[in-house]
Tab-separated table of C-alpha atoms and ligand atoms in Angstrom:
chain	number	residue	atom	x	y	z
A	1	MET	CA	40.609	9.160	-9.534
A	2	GLU	CA	36.961	9.092	-9.970
A	3	PRO	CA	34.328	10.575	-7.809
A	4	LEU	CA	34.041	9.755	-4.301
A	5	LEU	CA	31.324	8.806	-2.523
A	6	SER	CA	31.868	12.022	-0.328
A	7	VAL	CA	30.518	14.019	-2.879
A	8	ASP	CA	27.162	12.523	-2.910
A	9	GLU	CA	23.888	14.265	-1.971
A	10	GLY	CA	23.693	13.859	2.200
A	11	SER	CA	27.058	13.021	2.744
A	12	LYS	CA	28.811	14.418	5.563
A	13	GLU	CA	30.884	17.137	4.250
A	14	ASN	CA	31.775	20.804	5.197
A	15	MET	CA	29.038	22.176	3.176
A	16	HIS	CA	26.557	25.119	2.660
A	17	VAL	CA	23.704	24.208	0.515
A	18	PRO	CA	21.626	27.479	-1.138
A	19	GLU	CA	18.305	26.862	-2.249
A	20	GLN	CA	17.728	24.609	-4.732
A	21	THR	CA	15.428	25.218	-7.879
A	22	GLU	CA	13.445	22.785	-10.066
A	23	THR	CA	13.413	23.038	-13.365
A	24	PRO	CA	12.413	20.520	-16.614
A	25	VAL	CA	15.771	20.282	-18.150
A	26	PRO	CA	19.514	18.909	-16.770
A	27	ARG	CA	22.038	21.483	-16.511
A	28	THR	CA	23.626	23.023	-19.636
A	29	LEU	CA	26.837	21.669	-20.260
A	30	THR	CA	29.932	23.677	-21.019
A	31	GLN	CA	32.227	23.216	-23.784
A	32	GLN	CA	34.438	21.766	-21.464
A	33	GLU	CA	32.523	19.592	-20.368
A	34	LEU	CA	30.666	18.606	-23.522
A	35	ASP	CA	34.227	17.118	-24.797
A	36	ARG	CA	34.719	15.535	-21.098
A	37	LEU	CA	31.960	13.634	-21.589
A	38	GLY	CA	32.499	12.625	-25.367
A	39	ALA	CA	35.859	11.528	-24.648
A	40	GLU	CA	34.502	9.057	-22.259
A	41	GLN	CA	33.826	5.859	-24.697
A	42	THR	CA	35.530	3.431	-23.486
A	43	LEU	CA	33.602	0.901	-21.590
A	44	VAL	CA	34.716	-1.797	-19.466
A	45	SER	CA	35.204	-5.797	-20.498
A	46	ASN	CA	31.998	-7.909	-20.020
A	47	PHE	CA	34.457	-10.036	-17.682
A	48	LYS	CA	34.286	-6.928	-15.411
A	49	LEU	CA	31.136	-5.691	-16.214
A	50	MET	CA	29.554	-9.009	-15.115
A	51	LYS	CA	32.103	-9.517	-11.202
A	52	LEU	CA	30.733	-6.039	-10.760
A	53	GLU	CA	27.436	-7.367	-10.808
A	54	GLN	CA	27.935	-10.305	-8.719
A	55	GLU	CA	29.554	-8.777	-6.456
A	56	ALA	CA	27.126	-5.564	-6.030
A	57	GLN	CA	26.152	-7.118	-2.534
A	58	LYS	CA	29.620	-7.561	-1.266
A	59	ASN	CA	30.828	-4.219	-2.451
A	60	TRP	CA	27.769	-2.384	-0.804
A	61	ASP	CA	28.459	-4.738	2.246
A	62	LEU	CA	32.111	-3.481	2.367
A	63	PHE	CA	31.011	0.081	1.973
A	64	TYR	CA	28.822	-0.272	5.262
A	65	LYS	CA	31.788	-1.996	6.860
A	66	ARG	CA	33.881	1.141	6.328
A	67	ASN	CA	31.901	3.906	7.004
A	68	THR	CA	29.581	2.469	9.597
A	69	THR	CA	26.375	4.518	10.011
A	70	ASN	CA	28.488	7.474	9.583
A	71	PHE	CA	28.832	8.924	5.786
A	72	PHE	CA	24.999	9.357	4.680
A	73	LYS	CA	23.292	12.651	6.862
A	74	ASP	CA	19.930	12.150	8.408
A	75	ARG	CA	17.466	13.005	5.532
A	76	HIS	CA	15.444	15.635	7.593
A	77	TRP	CA	14.515	16.845	4.205
A	78	THR	CA	12.258	13.631	3.519
A	79	THR	CA	9.217	14.629	5.013
A	80	ARG	CA	9.683	18.663	4.047
A	81	GLU	CA	9.978	17.739	0.701
A	82	PHE	CA	7.822	14.772	-0.029
A	83	GLU	CA	4.383	16.234	1.784
A	84	GLU	CA	2.635	13.566	0.376
A	85	LEU	CA	3.767	11.530	3.154
A	86	LYS	CA	1.627	13.463	5.535
A	87	ALA	CA	-1.193	14.418	2.877
A	88	CYS	CA	-2.084	10.786	1.546
A	89	ARG	CA	-3.647	10.020	4.899
A	90	GLU	CA	-7.611	10.252	4.523
A	91	PHE	CA	-7.819	10.928	7.751
A	92	GLU	CA	-5.522	12.793	10.199
A	93	SER	CA	-5.159	9.733	12.772
A	94	GLN	CA	-4.612	7.142	9.841
A	95	LYS	CA	-1.488	4.988	10.459
A	96	LEU	CA	0.801	5.070	7.176
A	97	VAL	CA	2.555	2.155	5.845
A	98	LEU	CA	5.706	2.950	4.705
A	99	LEU	CA	8.582	1.194	2.817
A	100	GLU	CA	11.748	2.463	2.499
A	101	ALA	CA	13.406	0.417	-0.071
A	102	GLY	CA	17.346	0.236	-0.063
A	103	CYS	CA	17.343	2.050	3.378
A	104	GLY	CA	21.081	1.573	3.871
A	105	GLY	CA	21.822	2.457	7.703
A	106	GLY	CA	18.671	4.064	8.348
A	107	ASN	CA	19.079	8.046	7.315
A	108	CYS	CA	15.862	8.121	6.083
A	109	ILE	CA	13.747	6.335	8.659
A	110	PHE	CA	14.750	7.147	11.632
A	111	PRO	CA	14.135	11.122	10.950
A	112	LEU	CA	10.184	10.072	9.821
A	113	LEU	CA	9.687	7.686	12.528
A	114	GLU	CA	10.990	10.710	14.837
A	115	GLU	CA	8.956	13.493	13.428
A	116	ASP	CA	5.606	10.950	12.612
A	117	LEU	CA	4.253	8.898	15.440
A	118	ASN	CA	1.632	7.419	13.492
A	119	ILE	CA	3.849	5.415	10.940
A	120	PHE	CA	5.135	1.892	10.653
A	121	VAL	CA	7.805	1.753	8.631
A	122	TYR	CA	9.218	-1.475	6.660
A	123	ALA	CA	13.041	-1.150	5.398
A	124	CYS	CA	15.056	-3.427	3.378
A	125	ASP	CA	18.610	-3.363	2.128
A	126	PHE	CA	20.486	-6.078	0.230
A	127	SER	CA	23.834	-5.251	2.616
A	128	PRO	CA	23.088	-7.030	5.689
A	129	ARG	CA	25.409	-4.761	7.699
A	130	ALA	CA	23.002	-1.777	7.054
A	131	VAL	CA	20.186	-3.802	8.041
A	132	ASP	CA	21.821	-4.782	11.349
A	133	PHE	CA	22.945	-1.019	11.831
A	134	VAL	CA	18.870	-0.520	11.622
A	135	LYS	CA	18.256	-2.817	14.028
A	136	GLN	CA	20.751	-1.758	16.539
A	137	ASN	CA	19.488	1.729	16.666
A	138	PRO	CA	18.311	2.990	19.782
A	139	LEU	CA	14.964	4.301	17.556
A	140	TYR	CA	13.920	0.922	16.109
A	141	CYS	CA	11.462	-0.859	17.786
A	142	PRO	CA	9.290	-3.982	16.422
A	143	GLU	CA	5.969	-2.053	17.040
A	144	ARG	CA	6.952	0.517	14.568
A	145	CYS	CA	9.510	-0.880	11.697
A	146	CYS	CA	10.420	-4.476	10.630
A	147	ALA	CA	14.090	-4.136	8.891
A	148	PHE	CA	15.168	-7.191	6.512
A	149	GLN	CA	18.029	-8.125	4.143
A	150	CYS	CA	16.444	-8.253	0.274
A	151	ASP	CA	17.763	-7.951	-3.139
A	152	LEU	CA	15.099	-5.845	-4.694
A	153	THR	CA	16.035	-7.469	-8.185
A	154	LYS	CA	15.072	-10.645	-6.611
A	155	ASP	CA	13.990	-11.594	-3.900
A	156	ASP	CA	10.271	-11.279	-4.102
A	157	LEU	CA	9.117	-8.445	-0.764
A	158	ARG	CA	5.715	-10.571	-0.106
A	159	THR	CA	7.958	-12.933	1.929
A	160	ASN	CA	8.043	-9.795	4.426
A	161	VAL	CA	5.482	-7.255	3.258
A	162	PRO	CA	1.834	-8.105	2.747
A	163	GLU	CA	0.609	-7.713	-0.736
A	164	GLY	CA	-1.017	-4.288	-1.757
A	165	SER	CA	-0.370	-3.379	2.132
A	166	VAL	CA	2.289	0.081	1.860
A	167	ASP	CA	0.669	3.399	1.463
A	168	VAL	CA	4.052	4.982	0.238
A	169	ILE	CA	7.465	3.831	-0.724
A	170	THR	CA	10.402	5.740	-0.882
A	171	LEU	CA	13.209	5.266	-3.062
A	172	ILE	CA	16.221	7.770	-2.400
A	173	PHE	CA	19.452	7.014	-4.194
A	174	VAL	CA	18.996	3.112	-4.350
A	175	LEU	CA	17.544	2.540	-8.154
A	176	SER	CA	21.254	4.289	-9.311
A	177	ALA	CA	22.787	1.661	-7.662
A	178	ILE	CA	21.115	-0.993	-9.289
A	179	HIS	CA	22.189	-2.033	-13.332
A	180	PRO	CA	19.667	-0.292	-15.564
A	181	ASP	CA	18.506	-3.668	-17.245
A	182	LYS	CA	17.381	-4.875	-13.526
A	183	MET	CA	15.547	-2.102	-12.484
A	184	LYS	CA	12.399	-2.865	-14.182
A	185	MET	CA	12.661	-6.060	-11.558
A	186	ALA	CA	13.085	-3.734	-8.951
A	187	LEU	CA	9.890	-1.604	-9.600
A	188	GLN	CA	7.856	-4.601	-10.375
A	189	ASN	CA	8.703	-5.833	-6.622
A	190	ILE	CA	7.619	-2.807	-5.401
A	191	SER	CA	4.506	-2.832	-7.041
A	192	ARG	CA	3.182	-5.800	-5.697
A	193	VAL	CA	3.494	-4.346	-2.096
A	194	LEU	CA	2.105	-1.044	-2.857
A	195	LYS	CA	-1.814	-0.355	-2.369
A	196	PRO	CA	-3.784	0.762	-5.487
A	197	GLY	CA	-3.623	4.261	-5.304
A	198	GLY	CA	-0.514	4.202	-3.062
A	199	MET	CA	2.564	6.488	-3.909
A	200	VAL	CA	6.069	6.176	-4.633
A	201	LEU	CA	8.875	8.828	-3.688
A	202	PHE	CA	11.990	9.105	-5.536
A	203	ARG	CA	14.691	11.046	-5.179
A	204	ASP	CA	18.326	10.044	-7.164
A	205	TYR	CA	21.288	11.611	-9.362
A	206	GLY	CA	20.014	13.400	-12.416
A	207	LEU	CA	21.720	13.822	-15.603
A	208	TYR	CA	25.056	15.683	-15.651
A	209	ASP	CA	25.086	15.988	-12.179
A	210	HIS	CA	28.681	17.043	-10.561
A	211	ALA	CA	29.508	13.454	-9.812
A	212	MET	CA	28.560	11.646	-13.580
A	213	LEU	CA	31.269	14.697	-14.789
A	214	ARG	CA	33.742	13.729	-12.318
A	215	PHE	CA	34.079	10.028	-13.590
A	216	LYS	CA	37.246	9.424	-15.721
A	217	ALA	CA	37.042	7.070	-18.233
A	218	GLY	CA	38.142	3.653	-17.266
A	219	ASN	CA	34.870	4.205	-14.880
A	220	LYS	CA	32.175	3.904	-17.543
A	221	LEU	CA	29.595	0.942	-17.518
A	222	GLY	CA	27.219	2.164	-19.869
A	223	GLU	CA	25.483	4.712	-21.082
A	224	ASN	CA	24.754	7.373	-18.036
A	225	PHE	CA	25.930	4.323	-15.822
A	226	TYR	CA	29.550	4.335	-13.718
A	227	VAL	CA	31.421	2.481	-11.131
A	228	ARG	CA	33.203	4.142	-8.118
A	229	GLN	CA	36.611	2.739	-6.959
A	230	ASP	CA	34.987	1.079	-4.257
A	231	GLY	CA	32.985	-1.127	-6.770
A	232	THR	CA	29.643	0.337	-6.081
A	233	ARG	CA	27.984	1.817	-9.249
A	234	SER	CA	25.979	4.697	-10.276
A	235	TYR	CA	23.467	5.360	-12.821
A	236	PHE	CA	22.531	8.842	-13.822
A	237	PHE	CA	18.744	9.578	-14.482
A	238	SER	CA	16.830	11.560	-17.203
A	239	LYS	CA	13.529	12.051	-16.453
A	240	GLU	CA	12.352	10.696	-20.098
A	241	PHE	CA	14.097	7.315	-18.906
A	242	LEU	CA	12.811	7.093	-15.388
A	243	ALA	CA	9.041	8.069	-16.211
A	244	GLU	CA	9.389	5.425	-19.081
A	245	ILE	CA	10.819	2.377	-16.887
A	246	PHE	CA	8.254	3.509	-14.063
A	247	GLU	CA	5.181	4.026	-16.437
A	248	ASP	CA	6.430	0.352	-18.324
A	249	GLN	CA	5.019	-1.004	-15.239
A	250	GLY	CA	2.145	0.058	-14.799
A	251	PHE	CA	2.688	3.221	-12.769
A	252	GLN	CA	1.027	6.653	-13.420
A	253	THR	CA	3.681	9.788	-13.522
A	254	ILE	CA	2.439	12.336	-10.909
A	255	THR	CA	5.600	14.606	-11.042
A	256	ASN	CA	8.703	14.365	-12.081
A	257	ASP	CA	11.718	17.050	-12.458
A	258	TYR	CA	15.463	17.639	-12.304
A	259	VAL	CA	16.297	19.902	-8.815
A	260	LEU	CA	19.428	21.684	-9.039
A	261	ARG	CA	21.602	22.758	-6.324
A	262	GLU	CA	25.150	24.518	-5.525
A	263	THR	CA	26.946	22.418	-2.998
A	264	VAL	CA	29.563	24.843	-1.622
A	265	ASN	CA	32.453	23.163	0.264
A	266	LYS	CA	33.833	25.788	2.713
A	267	LYS	CA	36.649	23.759	3.775
A	268	GLU	CA	37.947	23.292	-0.308
A	269	GLY	CA	36.795	26.771	-1.661
A	270	LEU	CA	34.522	24.796	-4.135
A	271	CYS	CA	31.257	25.562	-5.404
A	272	VAL	CA	29.984	22.622	-7.285
A	273	PRO	CA	26.659	21.923	-9.480
A	274	ARG	CA	24.160	19.159	-8.349
A	275	VAL	CA	21.712	17.942	-10.549
A	276	PHE	CA	19.167	15.539	-8.596
A	277	LEU	CA	15.594	13.952	-10.008
A	278	GLN	CA	12.630	14.198	-8.014
A	279	SER	CA	9.550	12.580	-8.643
A	280	LYS	CA	6.522	10.869	-7.548
A	281	PHE	CA	4.678	8.006	-9.288
A	282	THR	CA	1.662	6.304	-8.381
A	283	LYS	CA	-0.195	2.753	-9.080
A	284	PRO	CA	-3.567	3.085	-10.229
A	285	CYS	CA	-5.970	2.232	-8.471
A	286	VAL	CA	-7.719	-0.017	-11.550
A	287	SER	CA	-4.476	-1.744	-12.594
A	288	GLY	CA	-3.347	-4.938	-14.688
A	289	SER	CA	-0.130	-5.060	-12.917
A	290	SER	CA	0.556	-8.092	-10.583
B	301	SAM	C1	23.253	5.525	-1.759
B	301	SAM	S1	22.739	4.364	-0.923
B	301	SAM	C2	21.197	4.711	0.067
B	301	SAM	C3	20.739	4.786	0.882
B	301	SAM	C4	19.520	5.320	1.682
B	301	SAM	N1	18.590	5.117	0.804
B	301	SAM	C5	19.657	6.741	2.042
B	301	SAM	O1	19.009	7.647	1.345
B	301	SAM	O2	20.575	7.065	3.128
B	301	SAM	C6	21.824	3.040	-1.461
B	301	SAM	C7	21.662	1.971	-0.991
B	301	SAM	O3	21.149	0.929	-1.755
B	301	SAM	C8	21.522	-0.645	-1.385
B	301	SAM	N2	21.128	-1.352	-2.698
B	301	SAM	C9	21.659	-1.368	-3.986
B	301	SAM	N3	21.464	-2.635	-4.589
B	301	SAM	C10	20.430	-2.891	-3.911
B	301	SAM	C11	19.286	-4.054	-4.325
B	301	SAM	N4	19.333	-4.661	-5.819
B	301	SAM	N5	18.691	-4.420	-3.357
B	301	SAM	C12	18.437	-3.650	-2.323
B	301	SAM	N6	19.106	-2.431	-1.962
B	301	SAM	C13	19.946	-2.769	-2.747
B	301	SAM	C14	22.932	-0.542	-1.033
B	301	SAM	O4	23.226	-1.597	-0.157
B	301	SAM	C15	22.990	0.464	-0.417
B	301	SAM	O5	22.422	0.443	1.231
């Protein structure tokens, strides 16, 4: 079968995660892995591609119906690894406004709200169930957060978030779930609510991540784009592709690096190579983009 989401970054597996390293290139593949990727040429039919696109929201909503909030680990690394969340304050007591785009059940925002009392968080997702989970969290309070349902590729964020009002936008394992042809619409959308000088913090699957290599023929939807058994999709980013789509929408690249890790599943005695892409982009103060 194709990879299960349970090997994804942050899932609640019996894992030990050793130190991570940053590298300018994705990992080198073995001959066996190269052969396997080369053999994966079968693409699914146009009918199935369209159906998956039409049912993307339903499939993520069903994911949360099955897994509730129990799937992803709380992402406590967000503040540790994205120092900009604090560093972009001009003065210490400044309230930061954050948007978590594709927030899921809130595993990224609630640790942040606990750690930093001086932030306001907008959180959106296109799964209504995920948004409900966020609203039901005991840490959710309207004075400090506003969660709403939204398809980042279609629904104008300005309906819920004032234009140019957000200091930091986090995109954590969400752009990979969007069809590559629609990623630029999502980036245009977030750009409108980001302040000039504001920052986008990105972390997602990198090219040749273990999850990509586990997909079988029949799961390939396009270049570096795959479908899981539950109908949710995943793109695996090269740093060049990511920089290009951000820069095309008027962002400037600050950092853009592969992060290599080894995930050890103690229960199964497996050690698997993970590749993530961690990047920061800024919206220039003087910009032609709307
Ligand atoms: C892998 S989960 C990551 C959730 C969360 N960011 C985290 O780190 O735990 C991907 C999320 O993206 C959401 N998503 C996928 N496509 C979307 C779209 N077009 N608009 C808004 N959210 C989307 C899914 O519903 C899902 O909650």
